[in-house]
Amino acid sequence: MTWRRLFRPAAVALAAQPILSIVCGFAVAGLAVLASGADPVQAFSALFQGAFTNPRAFTETMIATLPYIFLGLAVALGFKAGLFNIGAEGQFYLGAVFGVFIGYSVQGLPGIVHVPLALLAGMLGGFLWAAIPGIIKARTGAHEVIITIMLNYVAFQLTDFLINNRGPLADKTSSAPRTPFIQHAAQLPILIPGTRLHAGLFVALVAIPVVWFLLSRTTVGFQIRTVGLNPSAARAAGISVGWTLVITMGISGALAGLAGADEVLGVSHFMPPSFSTGYGFDSIAVALLAKSNPWAILPAAFLFGAMRNGATFMQLQTQVSADLISIVQATVIIFIAAPAIIRWIFRLRHTPAAPVQLAKTDGGATI
Amino acid sequence: MDLAIEWDQVHALLGENGAGKTTLMNVAYGLVRPDSGTILVDGNPVVIHGPQDAIRLGIGMVHQHFMLIPPLTVAENVILGHETVRAGGFVDQRAAEREVRDLSQRYGLEVDPRARIEGLPVGIQQRVEILKSLYRGARILILDEPTAVLTPQEVIGLFGILRNLAGEGSAIVFITHKLGEVMEVADTITVMRRGKVEATTRPSETNPAGLARLMVGRPVLLRVDKAPARPQRPVLELDHLVVHDDRRRVAVDGVALSVHAGEIVGIAGVEGNGQNELAEAIAGLRPDRGGRVLLDGQDVTRATTRHVLHGGLGFIPADRHRMGLVLEHSVSDNLVLSTFDRAPFARWIIRRFEAVLEYAQRLIKQFDIRAESPSQPAGSLSGGNQQKVVAARELGRQPRALLASQPTRGLDVGSIEFIHRQIVDQRDAGLAVLLISSELDEILSLADRVAVMYRGRIVAILEGDAIDRERIGLLMAGAA
């Protein structure tokens, strides 16, 4: 992708809507701050400071961006096949469990082998966990939204069981419920001394082109997109829709699992209970904001990472609750999902782009 | 454009799909706002903002797809929205039935007001639609392609009703693309092409060939030139095939039929008599089936679609938007929709776009697909060119048998000619063709043998001189 292509009128028009949605999201959140009696300018400048203004803040923003990249790609890939993978959070957990297990239990490997092995284990965990709803949907037609939501709870409880004080993965020497620390060799190396920024950054930056390549250059990707656009035509052309759904869920889960392993190997180095705080759910918003475009996942994830990281500082500085970013996120999604509002506010010309379609069932109904 | 509709007349609006007939009438019914110009009723300019205004002005519309509520009775459907309410908020059923009965007797529209819509044949449902308009006081009745779903006998019945209504002083606008019907029923004919009126004439002053020329803008062959078939060995054999529909009812009931190389077997029938289920079962899209399907001697009854397609079946599905094409994909991607993962279009899982492009360019040329470029989305092509993409994809794989379901539905005359020509040429080259069509004219002009399907069964197979429009019409209606 060259710069000239990036700034074609069509590309600009495509990006205009998400950007304007973000502007509107902040505007609405600003009104909420105003209504609560605080100063929105102060709040947002604190948010910005907390996210960017010193090297440590910036690297922490990068760290928060990484899971959003993997998970955003995971959800976006599902969207491409018409699947709404709400289970990214659960797959994130399973990836972390598999990754931490390989990370602490295997000994004596050099880092160059151990890290990839643990990351692959995380992908396997996510793959298996996501393949379950894929298979159930393909076999019985049950809706993946319901199954993946339910499997999230199973995943939370399962990890709780595994790492509580007497669980099979628990560190018996610790009084807190958690897994043992991973081997030193399994740790993702720190990139900048004095910060927590780790080599998972490269993994994430490679994942984006890989997913793009998969979707646009391979037969599997073509199959995924065809099933997502028109399952009836796919079936009539001899494409196995069921198999495609299973494989899509599997790959989507593998990406989510990679996020979990990356987090364990790069940041925490062990796995505590209630490991994630909603990364998987936020990532649905990341994928929507990026309109499921793998390249656009990068800026969308970065925005969400910055908001997440800046929110704490904002709360400390201005007493405005960190939950403010939830308002921003939620309104951004509303504006993304209702392009007509954005066009009306900004008097954009109507380009007959397809509306954001969260999920398309075989019957053609949209959610 | 200008158009004047007179009282006491059946005015036919003739034109190809996309000529603007339906849009024009949607303007008259208030569904579409005109950009400029005026509508006059009885010489007075009127503004029609919506169907409510149109109904008030006495304009009624019978849509191509009926707007009826299946579980309700005829009377209930007719009075819907205009109910006579008794004290206490109850609908006066008796009065409704009486009124509907009076209306139907007055105009010769035989219907039982108490019958439920879901149990009625399509022809009768259409009468209910007409009654609905009359009940609301319509004096100008617009019918959009009313014969598309009827048997030939039902068409004759409808024409009788239309003549009657015109005789009673109504104005009838009859939208169609079928030349024969226009000659038969219309008092005045207006031919439209590309949104403009080409000519207004009378049946006595013209003939079908003349009308076709006006419609298309050039002389048209109304008959397909073809040599007698020289059937060889059987390629597609159906052995007591039983297929269930989505509601698990028997839709295809013991169909036995064989299609030989070098012949076209047509399946005639009113839509909804099991043809779709039959086609989907042959293509491996309906697993719920009994009996046997043989393709080139191989049992493919339980085979997947992929297996059947690669085993030598070309499949043109009835609904090209839903099943034939992925409209968002490019023309070239649609041309390899069933072969994208095979050599030379892919190596391992990597797609080879040069090979796809080269192949697409060849087919675009061979099948005269009018596309600006192979990377254009298929959805941006005209209907005729979209269908050419489907035909090119399926015939381009050089199948041994072709299953073509409604291959020319909704197409312009030029595209119909082209696709018919392709089918006949491929037949002459030894292809076995099973043609499913609810357009009797298409069956009559293409098929070497005609199987008539009624309620899931093949009720007769006609050959040679026995192929007769009237006979087939009766068989399609289940009377024989």
mmCIF file of C-alpha atoms in Angstrom, chain A residues 213-214 216-220 222-223 225-226 229-239 360 362, chain B residues 285 305-306 309 315 321-326 328-329 333 337-338 340-341 346 348-351 353:
data_model
loop_
_atom_site.group_PDB
_atom_site.id
_atom_site.type_symbol
_atom_site.label_atom_id
_atom_site.label_comp_id
_atom_site.label_asym_id
_atom_site.label_seq_id
_atom_site.Cartn_x
_atom_site.Cartn_y
_atom_site.Cartn_z
ATOM 1 C CA PHE A 213 -2.659 -11.692 3.286
ATOM 2 C CA LEU A 214 -4.852 -14.532 4.491
ATOM 3 C CA SER A 216 -7.061 -11.127 0.323
ATOM 4 C CA ARG A 217 -4.512 -13.467 -1.211
ATOM 5 C CA THR A 218 -5.410 -17.006 -0.185
ATOM 6 C CA THR A 219 -8.154 -19.428 -1.130
ATOM 7 C CA VAL A 220 -9.114 -19.755 2.533
ATOM 8 C CA PHE A 222 -11.645 -15.932 -0.394
ATOM 9 C CA GLN A 223 -13.798 -18.696 0.992
ATOM 10 C CA ARG A 225 -15.276 -13.604 2.469
ATOM 11 C CA THR A 226 -17.564 -15.422 0.059
ATOM 12 C CA LEU A 229 -21.065 -11.993 1.731
ATOM 13 C CA ASN A 230 -23.456 -14.604 0.415
ATOM 14 C CA PRO A 231 -23.643 -18.032 2.070
ATOM 15 C CA SER A 232 -26.266 -19.272 -0.401
ATOM 16 C CA ALA A 233 -24.109 -18.498 -3.411
ATOM 17 C CA ALA A 234 -21.104 -19.991 -1.642
ATOM 18 C CA ARG A 235 -22.992 -23.208 -1.056
ATOM 19 C CA ALA A 236 -24.286 -23.325 -4.629
ATOM 20 C CA ALA A 237 -20.712 -22.935 -5.864
ATOM 21 C CA GLY A 238 -19.651 -25.967 -3.854
ATOM 22 C CA ILE A 239 -18.012 -24.189 -0.927
ATOM 23 C CA LYS A 360 -25.450 -12.008 8.774
ATOM 24 C CA ASP A 362 -28.233 -17.603 6.706
ATOM 25 C CA LEU B 285 -27.900 -28.649 -1.940
ATOM 26 C CA THR B 305 -22.291 -29.870 -4.192
ATOM 27 C CA ARG B 306 -18.570 -29.581 -4.734
ATOM 28 C CA LEU B 309 -19.994 -29.708 -9.756
ATOM 29 C CA PHE B 315 -25.604 -25.349 -12.446
ATOM 30 C CA HIS B 321 -28.754 -12.594 -6.844
ATOM 31 C CA ARG B 322 -29.186 -15.006 -3.986
ATOM 32 C CA MET B 323 -27.442 -18.101 -5.301
ATOM 33 C CA GLY B 324 -25.794 -17.397 -8.618
ATOM 34 C CA LEU B 325 -23.479 -14.540 -7.783
ATOM 35 C CA VAL B 326 -21.712 -12.789 -4.966
ATOM 36 C CA GLU B 328 -19.845 -7.627 -4.019
ATOM 37 C CA HIS B 329 -17.147 -9.829 -5.561
ATOM 38 C CA ASP B 333 -13.904 -13.714 -8.787
ATOM 39 C CA LEU B 337 -16.462 -19.038 -7.739
ATOM 40 C CA SER B 338 -16.457 -22.827 -7.923
ATOM 41 C CA PHE B 340 -10.915 -20.685 -7.280
ATOM 42 C CA ASP B 341 -9.014 -23.254 -5.228
ATOM 43 C CA ALA B 346 -4.424 -21.456 -6.931
ATOM 44 C CA TRP B 348 -1.529 -24.645 -2.479
ATOM 45 C CA ILE B 349 -3.632 -21.986 -0.705
ATOM 46 C CA ILE B 350 -2.208 -19.003 -2.553
ATOM 47 C CA ARG B 351 -4.511 -17.584 -5.206
ATOM 48 C CA PHE B 353 -4.555 -13.702 -9.808
#
